[in-house]
Structure formats: structure tokens, C-alpha cells
């Protein structure tokens, strides 16, 4: 039995990741801050035949993280998959330009998108170490790629914003650092790029579905023993048909 914890799993890409992992036979722990939404998502998947459990988890609250880790330890004794999916786009100050962005706004986004994955990962790492071959997947984004952002001929060149892009840059680097620390273990740590998906996150403006966005996350969460670690992997920019995956530039 594979035990998977997904943060922010009550909707969007997190929910579809839960569905696809459950379809592969995993017992999926639906991590959600809001109990009502978390239980509703869990019940919806259970009605489809999935083995799901709701775990109340506010990724910005140390007590909530500790309680979730203790529950997983008590009920299962280990964790096979961790998907750090919870994230926020952040509010815009003024026109959203770097010079208009306050440190408080930046701090708010980093609390959820950067500090929280570190806190959750550290809390459950002892459980991941008990698994035969655990997988950690951080849901990142191509907008955090410094290479792509610095290319004047590339599609991300017009973007000049601090909050969300820089948080994903940091998360991708965090992924690499954990992969380096755990390189002599069976644990693999990778960052996934779901691409631009239609979810509540962006007002449903994306050209991919949430289910398509979950595909690279699930791929990395179920890598074989000879799979990569320390990779930024997922949809390549412009592959709107969802057919082109690969390693992405940092």
C-alpha cells in the first residue's frame, strides 16, 4: 500500500493529483486547511472508489503540520509520497511591478509557497525515510525559471513581478538542495511544472485542464528506482496539446 500526502488537495491540480494517484492504487491523504472543503473533496473521491482520508493541514501553522505528521505516524507509520502542492498567487500592490511591491506582500507569498514546503517536508521526512523508496514532488512553475525569465526572445520576458515568480524560483532551488542532501538514499526529490492550467488560482484562464496539470506531478511521484532526482520537469512552454514533457531550464 502506497501512502501519499498532498497539500492543498481540495481543489484544482492538487485534487486531480489525488484522483490520479488513487487511480494507481495509492491511499491518498487529502491535506486541506478548510475542514469543510477538505472533507467534501475526500468524500467526492471516495464516491469514485478512491481510498482517501482527510487530513486537516494548514501549511503555514506549525501546530497543524506537527499534528498531521503525528497522525500519519500513528495510522501508517510511514509516508511514501509527499506532494507539496499548496500555494497562493499573492495580491498585487499597485501595478504589481517590483518597485510597487511591499516586503509584507512578498513575505505573505513566501510564507505559503516557500517556507511551508520546507516546514512540511522536514516534519514528515522521518516518515519518508521509513518508506522503501519515497518521492517528494514540489509543484513549481516555469515562471520561476531564471533562464527563461532572462531571455529577451522568450515568452516570459515581459513579466516583471516579484511575488509569485520569485517564490517558485526559490522552491525549485529548495528542491535541488533536498535532492542533494538525500542523494545517497532511495528518496527522490523533484519539482514539477504543471503548466498554465485553468483553475481558481488564475480565474480559470489557463489553456490546460487541472487533470493535465496533475500529470507531470503524478509522473514524478511514481518514478521507478532508476528515475531522476533533483530535476525541474514537466510541460515545455508552448506545448498546448499537453504532449511535450521534459526537463526545464532553471
Coordinates of N, CA and C in Angstrom, one line a residue:
X1 N 0.8 -1.2 0.0 CA 0.0 0.0 0.0 C 0.9 1.3 0.0
X2 N 0.6 2.1 -0.9 CA 1.3 3.4 -1.0 C 0.6 4.5 -0.3
X3 N 1.2 5.2 0.5 CA 0.6 6.3 1.3 C 1.1 7.6 0.7
X4 N 0.2 8.5 0.3 CA 0.5 9.7 -0.3 C -0.2 10.9 0.4
X5 N 0.6 11.9 0.7 CA 0.0 13.2 1.3 C 0.2 14.3 0.3
X6 N -0.9 14.9 0.0 CA -0.9 16.1 -0.9 C -1.4 17.3 -0.2
X7 N -0.7 18.4 -0.2 CA -1.1 19.6 0.5 C -2.0 20.4 -0.5
X8 N -2.9 21.1 0.0 CA -3.8 21.9 -0.9 C -4.5 21.0 -1.9
X9 N -5.1 19.9 -1.4 CA -5.6 18.9 -2.3 C -7.1 18.9 -2.5
X10 N -7.7 20.0 -1.9 CA -9.2 20.0 -2.0 C -9.7 20.5 -3.3
X11 N -8.9 21.1 -4.2 CA -9.3 21.6 -5.5 C -8.2 21.7 -6.5
X12 N -8.5 22.0 -7.7 CA -7.5 22.2 -8.7 C -6.5 21.1 -9.0
X13 N -5.3 21.5 -9.2 CA -4.3 20.5 -9.5 C -4.0 19.5 -8.4
X14 N -4.1 20.0 -7.2 CA -4.0 19.1 -6.0 C -5.0 18.0 -6.0
X15 N -6.3 18.4 -6.3 CA -7.4 17.4 -6.3 C -7.2 16.4 -7.4
X16 N -6.8 16.9 -8.6 CA -6.6 16.0 -9.7 C -5.4 15.1 -9.5
X17 N -4.4 15.6 -8.8 CA -3.2 14.7 -8.4 C -3.7 13.6 -7.5
X18 N -4.6 14.0 -6.5 CA -5.1 13.0 -5.6 C -5.9 11.9 -6.4
X19 N -6.7 12.4 -7.3 CA -7.5 11.4 -8.1 C -6.6 10.5 -8.9
X20 N -5.6 11.0 -9.5 CA -4.8 10.1 -10.4 C -3.9 9.2 -9.6
X21 N -3.4 9.6 -8.4 CA -2.7 8.7 -7.5 C -3.6 7.6 -7.0
X22 N -4.8 8.0 -6.6 CA -5.8 7.0 -6.1 C -6.1 6.0 -7.2
X23 N -6.2 6.4 -8.5 CA -6.4 5.5 -9.6 C -5.3 4.5 -9.7
X24 N -4.1 4.9 -9.3 CA -3.0 4.0 -9.3 C -2.9 3.1 -8.1
X25 N -3.8 3.2 -7.2 CA -3.9 2.3 -6.1 C -3.4 2.9 -4.8
X26 N -3.0 4.2 -4.8 CA -2.5 4.8 -3.5 C -3.6 5.1 -2.5
X27 N -3.3 5.1 -1.3 CA -4.1 5.7 -0.2 C -3.7 7.1 -0.1
X28 N -4.6 8.0 -0.5 CA -4.3 9.4 -0.6 C -4.9 10.2 0.6
X29 N -4.0 10.9 1.2 CA -4.3 11.8 2.3 C -4.5 13.2 1.8
X30 N -5.8 13.7 1.9 CA -6.2 15.0 1.3 C -5.8 16.0 2.3
X31 N -4.7 16.7 2.2 CA -4.4 17.8 3.1 C -5.1 19.1 2.7
X32 N -5.8 19.7 3.6 CA -6.5 20.9 3.3 C -6.7 21.7 4.6
X33 N -6.6 23.0 4.4 CA -6.7 23.9 5.6 C -8.2 24.0 6.1
X34 N -9.1 24.0 5.1 CA -10.5 24.2 5.5 C -11.2 22.8 5.6
X35 N -11.6 22.5 6.8 CA -12.2 21.1 7.0 C -13.4 20.8 6.1
X36 N -14.2 21.8 5.9 CA -15.4 21.5 5.1 C -15.0 21.2 3.7
X37 N -14.1 22.0 3.1 CA -13.7 21.7 1.7 C -12.9 20.5 1.6
X38 N -12.1 20.2 2.6 CA -11.2 19.0 2.6 C -12.1 17.8 2.7
X39 N -13.1 17.8 3.6 CA -13.9 16.6 3.7 C -14.8 16.4 2.4
X40 N -15.2 17.5 1.9 CA -16.1 17.4 0.6 C -15.2 16.8 -0.5
X41 N -14.0 17.2 -0.6 CA -13.1 16.6 -1.7 C -12.8 15.2 -1.4
X42 N -12.6 14.8 -0.2 CA -12.4 13.4 0.2 C -13.6 12.6 -0.1
X43 N -14.7 13.0 0.3 CA -16.0 12.3 0.0 C -16.2 12.1 -1.5
X44 N -15.9 13.2 -2.3 CA -16.2 13.1 -3.7 C -15.3 12.0 -4.3
X45 N -14.0 11.9 -3.9 CA -13.1 10.9 -4.5 C -13.5 9.5 -4.0
X46 N -13.9 9.5 -2.7 CA -14.3 8.2 -2.1 C -15.5 7.6 -2.9
X47 N -16.4 8.5 -3.3 CA -17.6 8.1 -4.1 C -17.2 7.5 -5.4
X48 N -16.0 7.9 -5.9 CA -15.5 7.3 -7.2 C -14.7 6.0 -6.9
X49 N -14.6 5.6 -5.7 CA -13.9 4.4 -5.4 C -12.5 4.6 -4.9
X50 N -12.1 5.8 -4.7 CA -10.7 6.1 -4.2 C -10.6 5.8 -2.7
X51 N -9.4 5.4 -2.3 CA -9.1 5.3 -0.9 C -8.5 6.6 -0.4
X52 N -9.3 7.4 0.2 CA -8.9 8.8 0.6 C -9.2 9.0 2.0
X53 N -8.4 9.9 2.7 CA -8.6 10.3 4.1 C -8.3 11.8 4.1
X54 N -9.2 12.5 4.9 CA -8.9 13.9 5.0 C -8.0 14.1 6.2
X55 N -7.0 15.0 5.9 CA -6.1 15.4 7.0 C -6.1 16.9 7.1
X56 N -6.5 17.5 8.2 CA -6.5 18.9 8.4 C -5.1 19.4 8.4
X57 N -4.8 20.3 7.5 CA -3.4 20.8 7.4 C -3.3 22.2 6.9
X58 N -3.0 23.1 7.8 CA -2.7 24.4 7.4 C -1.1 24.5 7.3
X59 N -0.6 24.6 6.1 CA 0.8 24.5 5.9 C 1.6 25.7 6.4
X60 N 0.9 26.8 6.9 CA 1.5 27.9 7.5 C 1.5 27.9 9.0
X61 N 1.0 26.8 9.6 CA 0.8 26.7 11.0 C 1.6 25.5 11.5
X62 N 2.6 25.8 12.4 CA 3.5 24.7 12.9 C 2.7 23.7 13.6
X63 N 1.8 24.1 14.4 CA 1.0 23.1 15.2 C 0.2 22.2 14.3
X64 N -0.4 22.7 13.3 CA -1.2 21.9 12.3 C -0.3 20.9 11.6
X65 N 0.9 21.4 11.2 CA 1.8 20.5 10.5 C 2.2 19.3 11.4
X66 N 2.6 19.7 12.7 CA 3.0 18.7 13.6 C 1.9 17.6 13.9
X67 N 0.7 18.1 14.0 CA -0.5 17.3 14.3 C -0.7 16.3 13.1
X68 N -0.6 16.8 11.9 CA -0.7 16.0 10.7 C 0.3 14.9 10.6
X69 N 1.6 15.3 10.9 CA 2.7 14.3 10.9 C 2.5 13.2 11.9
X70 N 2.0 13.6 13.1 CA 1.8 12.7 14.2 C 0.6 11.7 13.8
X71 N -0.4 12.2 13.1 CA -1.5 11.4 12.7 C -1.0 10.3 11.7
X72 N -0.2 10.8 10.7 CA 0.3 9.9 9.7 C 1.1 8.8 10.4
X73 N 2.0 9.2 11.3 CA 2.8 8.3 12.0 C 2.0 7.2 12.8
X74 N 1.0 7.7 13.4 CA 0.1 6.9 14.3 C -0.7 5.9 13.4
X75 N -1.2 6.3 12.3 CA -2.1 5.5 11.4 C -1.3 4.6 10.5
X76 N -0.2 5.1 10.0 CA 0.5 4.4 8.9 C 2.0 4.0 9.2
X77 N 2.6 4.8 10.0 CA 4.0 4.6 10.4 C 5.0 5.0 9.3
X78 N 4.5 5.4 8.2 CA 5.5 5.9 7.1 C 4.7 6.7 6.1
X79 N 5.4 7.3 5.2 CA 4.8 8.1 4.1 C 5.7 7.8 2.9
X80 N 5.0 7.4 1.8 CA 5.7 7.1 0.5 C 5.8 8.2 -0.4
X81 N 4.8 9.1 -0.4 CA 4.8 10.2 -1.4 C 4.4 11.5 -0.6
X82 N 5.1 12.6 -0.8 CA 4.7 13.9 -0.4 C 4.7 14.8 -1.6
X83 N 3.5 15.4 -1.8 CA 3.4 16.4 -2.9 C 3.1 17.8 -2.2
X84 N 4.1 18.6 -2.2 CA 3.9 20.0 -1.7 C 3.2 20.8 -2.8
X85 N 1.9 20.8 -2.8 CA 1.1 21.5 -3.8 C 0.5 22.8 -3.4
X86 N 0.3 23.0 -2.1 CA -0.4 24.2 -1.7 C 0.4 25.5 -2.1
X87 N -0.3 26.5 -2.6 CA 0.3 27.7 -3.0 C -0.7 28.8 -3.2
X88 N -0.2 30.0 -3.2 CA -1.0 31.2 -3.4 C -0.4 32.1 -4.5
X89 N -1.2 32.8 -5.3 CA -0.6 33.7 -6.3 C -0.2 35.0 -5.6
X90 N -0.8 35.4 -4.5 CA -0.5 36.6 -3.9 C -1.2 37.8 -4.5
X91 N -1.4 38.8 -3.7 CA -2.1 40.0 -4.1 C -1.1 41.0 -4.8
X92 N -1.6 41.9 -5.5 CA -0.8 42.9 -6.2 C -0.8 44.2 -5.5
X93 N 0.3 44.8 -5.3 CA 0.4 46.1 -4.8 C 0.6 47.1 -6.0
X94 N -0.3 48.0 -6.1 CA -0.3 49.0 -7.2 C -0.4 48.3 -8.5
X95 N 0.6 48.5 -9.4 CA 0.6 47.9 -10.7 C 1.3 46.5 -10.7
X96 N 1.7 46.1 -9.6 CA 2.4 44.8 -9.5 C 3.8 44.8 -9.8
X97 N 4.4 45.9 -10.2 CA 5.8 46.0 -10.5 C 6.7 45.8 -9.3
X98 N 7.9 45.3 -9.4 CA 8.8 45.2 -8.3 C 8.9 46.4 -7.4
X99 N 8.9 47.6 -8.0 CA 9.1 48.8 -7.2 C 7.8 49.2 -6.5
X100 N 6.7 48.5 -6.8 CA 5.4 48.8 -6.1 C 5.1 47.7 -5.1
X101 N 5.9 46.7 -5.0 CA 5.6 45.6 -4.1 C 6.2 45.8 -2.7
X102 N 5.4 45.6 -1.7 CA 5.9 45.8 -0.4 C 6.5 44.5 0.2
X103 N 7.4 44.6 1.1 CA 8.0 43.4 1.7 C 6.9 42.6 2.4
X104 N 5.9 43.2 2.9 CA 4.9 42.4 3.6 C 4.1 41.5 2.6
X105 N 3.9 42.0 1.4 CA 3.2 41.2 0.3 C 4.1 40.1 -0.1
X106 N 5.4 40.3 -0.3 CA 6.3 39.3 -0.6 C 6.4 38.2 0.5
X107 N 6.5 38.7 1.7 CA 6.6 37.8 2.8 C 5.3 36.9 2.9
X108 N 4.2 37.4 2.6 CA 2.9 36.6 2.7 C 3.0 35.5 1.7
X109 N 3.4 35.7 0.4 CA 3.5 34.7 -0.6 C 4.6 33.7 -0.2
X110 N 5.7 34.1 0.2 CA 6.8 33.2 0.6 C 6.4 32.3 1.8
X111 N 5.6 32.8 2.6 CA 5.2 32.0 3.8 C 4.5 30.7 3.3
X112 N 3.6 30.8 2.3 CA 2.9 29.6 1.8 C 3.7 28.9 0.7
X113 N 4.3 29.6 -0.2 CA 5.0 29.0 -1.3 C 6.4 28.5 -1.1
X114 N 7.0 29.0 -0.1 CA 8.5 28.7 0.1 C 8.7 28.1 1.5
X115 N 8.3 28.8 2.5 CA 8.6 28.4 3.9 C 7.8 27.1 4.3
X116 N 6.5 27.1 3.8 CA 5.6 26.0 4.1 C 6.1 24.7 3.6
X117 N 6.5 24.6 2.3 CA 7.1 23.3 1.8 C 8.3 22.8 2.6
X118 N 9.1 23.7 3.1 CA 10.2 23.3 3.9 C 9.7 22.8 5.3
X119 N 8.8 23.5 5.9 CA 8.2 23.0 7.2 C 7.6 21.7 7.1
X120 N 6.8 21.5 6.0 CA 6.0 20.2 5.9 C 7.0 19.1 5.6
X121 N 8.0 19.3 4.7 CA 8.9 18.3 4.3 C 9.7 17.9 5.5
X122 N 10.2 18.8 6.3 CA 11.0 18.5 7.5 C 10.2 17.7 8.5
X123 N 8.9 18.0 8.6 CA 8.1 17.4 9.6 C 7.8 15.9 9.3
X124 N 7.7 15.6 8.0 CA 7.4 14.2 7.6 C 8.6 13.5 7.0
X125 N 9.7 14.1 7.0 CA 10.9 13.4 6.4 C 11.2 12.1 7.2
X126 N 11.1 12.1 8.5 CA 11.4 10.8 9.2 C 10.4 9.7 8.7
X127 N 9.2 10.1 8.4 CA 8.2 9.1 7.8 C 8.6 8.7 6.4
X128 N 9.1 9.6 5.6 CA 9.5 9.3 4.3 C 10.7 8.4 4.3
X129 N 11.6 8.6 5.2 CA 12.8 7.7 5.4 C 12.4 6.3 5.7
X130 N 11.3 6.1 6.3 CA 10.9 4.7 6.6 C 10.3 4.0 5.4
X131 N 9.9 4.7 4.4 CA 9.4 4.0 3.2 C 10.5 3.4 2.4
X132 N 10.2 2.4 1.6 CA 11.2 1.7 0.8 C 11.9 2.7 -0.2
X133 N 11.1 3.5 -0.8 CA 11.6 4.4 -1.9 C 10.7 5.6 -2.0
X134 N 10.8 6.6 -1.1 CA 9.8 7.7 -1.1 C 10.1 8.7 -2.2
X135 N 9.0 9.5 -2.5 CA 9.1 10.5 -3.5 C 8.6 11.8 -2.9
X136 N 9.3 12.9 -3.2 CA 8.9 14.2 -2.8 C 8.8 15.0 -4.1
X137 N 7.6 15.6 -4.3 CA 7.4 16.5 -5.5 C 6.9 17.8 -5.0
X138 N 7.6 18.9 -5.5 CA 7.2 20.2 -5.2 C 6.6 20.8 -6.5
X139 N 5.4 21.3 -6.3 CA 4.7 21.9 -7.5 C 5.2 23.3 -7.7
X140 N 6.0 23.4 -8.8 CA 6.7 24.7 -9.1 C 6.0 25.3 -10.3
X141 N 6.7 26.1 -11.1 CA 6.2 26.8 -12.3 C 7.3 27.3 -13.2
X142 N 7.0 27.3 -14.5 CA 8.0 27.8 -15.4 C 8.3 29.3 -15.2
X143 N 7.3 30.0 -14.6 CA 7.6 31.4 -14.4 C 8.7 31.7 -13.4
X144 N 9.1 30.6 -12.7 CA 10.2 30.7 -11.8 C 11.6 30.4 -12.4
X145 N 11.6 30.1 -13.7 CA 12.8 29.8 -14.3 C 13.6 31.0 -14.6
X146 N 14.8 31.2 -14.0 CA 15.6 32.3 -14.3 C 16.1 32.4 -15.7
X147 N 16.4 31.2 -16.3 CA 16.9 31.2 -17.7 C 15.8 31.7 -18.6
X148 N 14.6 31.3 -18.4 CA 13.5 31.7 -19.3 C 13.2 33.2 -19.1
X149 N 13.2 33.6 -17.8 CA 12.9 35.0 -17.5 C 13.9 36.0 -18.1
X150 N 15.1 35.5 -18.2 CA 16.2 36.4 -18.7 C 16.4 36.4 -20.2
X151 N 15.6 35.6 -20.9 CA 15.7 35.5 -22.4 C 14.8 36.6 -23.0
X152 N 15.4 37.6 -23.6 CA 14.6 38.7 -24.3 C 13.7 38.2 -25.4
X153 N 14.0 37.0 -26.0 CA 13.2 36.5 -27.1 C 12.2 35.5 -26.5
X154 N 12.2 35.2 -25.2 CA 11.3 34.2 -24.7 C 10.0 34.8 -24.3
X155 N 9.0 33.9 -24.0 CA 7.6 34.4 -23.7 C 7.5 35.0 -22.3
X156 N 8.5 34.7 -21.4 CA 8.4 35.3 -20.0 C 9.1 36.6 -19.9
X157 N 9.7 37.1 -20.9 CA 10.5 38.3 -20.8 C 9.6 39.5 -20.4
X158 N 8.4 39.6 -20.9 CA 7.6 40.8 -20.5 C 7.2 40.8 -19.0
X159 N 7.3 39.6 -18.3 CA 6.8 39.6 -16.9 C 7.9 40.2 -16.0
X160 N 7.5 41.1 -15.2 CA 8.4 41.7 -14.2 C 7.6 41.9 -12.9
X161 N 7.6 40.8 -12.1 CA 6.9 40.7 -10.9 C 7.7 40.0 -9.8
X162 N 7.5 40.4 -8.6 CA 8.3 39.8 -7.5 C 7.7 38.6 -6.8
X163 N 6.4 38.6 -6.6 CA 5.9 37.7 -5.6 C 5.8 36.2 -6.1
X164 N 4.9 35.9 -7.0 CA 4.8 34.5 -7.4 C 6.0 34.0 -8.1
X165 N 6.6 34.7 -9.1 CA 7.7 34.1 -9.8 C 8.9 33.8 -8.9
X166 N 9.2 34.8 -8.0 CA 10.4 34.6 -7.2 C 10.2 33.5 -6.2
X167 N 8.9 33.3 -5.8 CA 8.6 32.2 -4.8 C 8.9 30.8 -5.5
X168 N 8.5 30.8 -6.8 CA 8.7 29.5 -7.5 C 10.2 29.3 -7.8
X169 N 11.0 30.3 -8.0 CA 12.4 30.2 -8.2 C 13.0 29.6 -6.9
X170 N 12.6 30.2 -5.8 CA 13.1 29.7 -4.5 C 12.7 28.2 -4.3
X171 N 11.5 27.9 -4.6 CA 11.0 26.5 -4.4 C 11.8 25.5 -5.3
X172 N 12.1 25.9 -6.5 CA 12.8 25.0 -7.4 C 14.2 24.8 -6.8
X173 N 14.9 25.8 -6.3 CA 16.2 25.7 -5.7 C 16.1 24.8 -4.4
X174 N 15.1 25.0 -3.6 CA 14.9 24.2 -2.4 C 14.8 22.7 -2.8
X175 N 14.1 22.4 -3.9 CA 14.0 21.1 -4.4 C 15.4 20.5 -4.7
X176 N 16.2 21.2 -5.3 CA 17.6 20.8 -5.7 C 18.4 20.5 -4.4
X177 N 18.3 21.4 -3.4 CA 19.0 21.2 -2.2 C 18.6 20.0 -1.4
X178 N 17.3 19.7 -1.4 CA 16.9 18.4 -0.7 C 17.4 17.2 -1.5
X179 N 17.3 17.3 -2.8 CA 17.8 16.2 -3.6 C 19.3 15.9 -3.4
X180 N 20.1 16.9 -3.2 CA 21.5 16.8 -2.9 C 21.7 16.2 -1.5
X181 N 20.9 16.6 -0.5 CA 21.0 16.1 0.8 C 20.7 14.6 0.8
X182 N 19.7 14.2 0.0 CA 19.1 12.8 0.1 C 19.6 12.0 -1.1
X183 N 20.7 12.4 -1.7 CA 21.1 11.7 -2.9 C 21.6 10.3 -2.6
X184 N 22.1 10.0 -1.4 CA 22.6 8.7 -1.1 C 21.5 7.8 -0.5
X185 N 20.2 8.2 -0.6 CA 19.1 7.5 -0.1 C 18.2 7.0 -1.3
X186 N 17.2 6.3 -1.0 CA 16.2 5.9 -2.1 C 15.2 7.0 -2.4
X187 N 15.2 8.1 -1.6 CA 14.3 9.2 -1.8 C 14.6 10.0 -3.0
X188 N 13.6 10.3 -3.8 CA 13.9 11.2 -5.0 C 13.0 12.5 -4.8
X189 N 13.7 13.6 -5.1 CA 13.1 14.9 -4.9 C 13.1 15.7 -6.2
X190 N 11.9 16.0 -6.7 CA 11.9 16.7 -8.0 C 10.8 17.9 -7.9
X191 N 11.0 18.8 -8.8 CA 10.0 19.9 -9.0 C 9.2 19.7 -10.2
X192 N 7.9 19.9 -10.2 CA 7.0 19.7 -11.3 C 6.5 21.0 -11.9
X193 N 6.4 21.1 -13.2 CA 5.8 22.2 -13.8 C 4.5 21.8 -14.5
X194 N 3.3 22.1 -13.8 CA 2.0 21.7 -14.4 C 1.7 22.5 -15.7
X195 N 2.3 23.6 -15.9 CA 2.0 24.5 -17.0 C 0.8 25.4 -16.6
X196 N 0.3 26.1 -17.6 CA -0.8 27.1 -17.4 C -2.1 26.4 -17.4
X197 N -2.7 26.1 -16.3 CA -3.9 25.3 -16.2 C -5.1 26.2 -15.7
X198 N -6.3 25.9 -16.2 CA -7.5 26.6 -15.8 C -7.9 26.1 -14.4
X199 N -7.6 26.9 -13.4 CA -8.0 26.7 -12.0 C -8.5 28.0 -11.4
X200 N -9.0 27.9 -10.2 CA -9.4 29.0 -9.4 C -8.2 29.9 -9.2
X201 N -7.0 29.4 -9.2 CA -5.7 30.1 -9.0 C -5.6 31.2 -9.9
X202 N -6.0 31.1 -11.1 CA -5.8 32.1 -12.1 C -7.1 32.5 -12.8
X203 N -8.2 32.3 -12.1 CA -9.5 32.7 -12.6 C -9.9 31.8 -13.8
X204 N -9.4 30.6 -13.8 CA -9.7 29.6 -14.9 C -9.4 30.1 -16.3
X205 N -8.2 30.8 -16.4 CA -7.8 31.3 -17.7 C -6.8 30.4 -18.4
X206 N -6.3 29.4 -17.8 CA -5.3 28.6 -18.4 C -5.8 27.7 -19.6
X207 N -4.9 27.3 -20.4 CA -5.3 26.5 -21.6 C -5.2 25.0 -21.4
X208 N -4.7 24.6 -20.2 CA -4.7 23.2 -19.9 C -5.7 22.9 -18.8
X209 N -6.2 21.7 -18.7 CA -7.1 21.4 -17.6 C -6.2 21.0 -16.3
X210 N -6.9 21.1 -15.2 CA -6.2 20.7 -13.9 C -5.7 19.2 -14.0
X211 N -6.5 18.4 -14.7 CA -6.1 17.0 -14.8 C -4.8 16.9 -15.6
X212 N -4.7 17.7 -16.7 CA -3.4 17.7 -17.4 C -2.3 18.2 -16.6
X213 N -2.6 19.2 -15.8 CA -1.5 19.8 -14.9 C -1.0 18.8 -13.9
X214 N -1.9 17.9 -13.5 CA -1.5 16.9 -12.5 C -0.6 15.8 -13.1
X215 N -0.6 15.6 -14.4 CA 0.1 14.5 -15.0 C 1.6 14.5 -14.7
X216 N 2.3 15.7 -14.8 CA 3.8 15.6 -14.5 C 4.0 15.5 -13.0
X217 N 3.1 15.9 -12.2 CA 3.2 15.7 -10.7 C 3.2 14.3 -10.4
X218 N 2.2 13.6 -11.0 CA 2.0 12.2 -10.7 C 3.1 11.4 -11.3
X219 N 3.6 11.8 -12.4 CA 4.8 11.1 -13.0 C 6.0 11.1 -12.1
X220 N 6.3 12.3 -11.5 CA 7.4 12.4 -10.6 C 7.2 11.7 -9.3
X221 N 5.9 11.6 -8.9 CA 5.6 11.0 -7.6 C 5.6 9.5 -7.7
X222 N 5.7 8.9 -8.9 CA 5.7 7.5 -9.1 C 6.9 7.0 -9.9
X223 N 8.0 7.7 -9.8 CA 9.2 7.4 -10.6 C 9.7 6.0 -10.2
X224 N 10.3 5.3 -11.1 CA 10.9 4.0 -10.8 C 12.3 4.2 -10.1
X225 N 12.9 3.2 -9.6 CA 14.1 3.3 -8.9 C 15.2 4.0 -9.7
X226 N 15.2 3.8 -11.0 CA 16.2 4.4 -11.9 C 15.8 5.8 -12.4
X227 N 14.8 6.4 -11.8 CA 14.3 7.7 -12.2 C 15.2 8.8 -11.7
X228 N 15.1 10.0 -12.2 CA 15.9 11.1 -11.8 C 15.6 11.7 -10.5
X229 N 16.5 12.5 -10.0 CA 16.2 13.3 -8.8 C 16.9 14.6 -9.0
X230 N 16.4 15.7 -8.3 CA 16.9 17.0 -8.5 C 16.6 17.6 -9.8
X231 N 15.5 17.3 -10.4 CA 15.1 17.8 -11.7 C 13.9 18.7 -11.6
X232 N 13.9 19.7 -12.5 CA 12.8 20.6 -12.8 C 12.1 20.0 -14.1
X233 N 11.0 19.4 -14.0 CA 10.4 18.6 -15.1 C 9.0 18.9 -15.3
X234 N 8.5 18.8 -16.5 CA 7.1 19.0 -16.8 C 6.8 19.4 -18.2
X235 N 5.7 20.2 -18.4 CA 5.4 20.6 -19.7 C 6.4 21.7 -20.2
X236 N 6.7 21.6 -21.4 CA 7.6 22.6 -22.1 C 6.7 23.7 -22.5
X237 N 7.2 24.9 -22.4 CA 6.4 26.1 -22.8 C 5.9 26.0 -24.2
X238 N 4.6 26.3 -24.4 CA 4.0 26.3 -25.7 C 3.5 25.0 -26.2
X239 N 3.7 23.9 -25.4 CA 3.1 22.6 -25.8 C 1.7 22.5 -25.3
X240 N 0.8 23.3 -26.0 CA -0.6 23.4 -25.5 C -1.4 22.1 -25.6
X241 N -0.9 21.2 -26.5 CA -1.7 19.9 -26.6 C -1.3 19.0 -25.4
X242 N -0.4 19.4 -24.6 CA -0.1 18.6 -23.4 C 0.8 17.4 -23.7
X243 N 1.4 17.3 -24.9 CA 2.1 16.1 -25.4 C 3.6 16.2 -25.1
X244 N 4.1 17.4 -24.9 CA 5.6 17.5 -24.8 C 6.0 17.8 -23.3
X245 N 6.7 16.8 -22.7 CA 7.3 16.9 -21.4 C 8.8 17.0 -21.5
X246 N 9.4 17.3 -20.5 CA 10.9 17.3 -20.5 C 11.5 18.0 -19.3
X247 N 12.8 18.0 -19.2 CA 13.5 18.8 -18.2 C 13.4 20.2 -18.6
X248 N 13.3 21.1 -17.7 CA 13.2 22.5 -17.9 C 14.4 23.3 -17.4
X249 N 14.7 24.4 -18.0 CA 15.8 25.2 -17.5 C 15.6 25.8 -16.2
X250 N 16.6 25.9 -15.4 CA 16.4 26.5 -14.0 C 16.3 28.0 -14.1

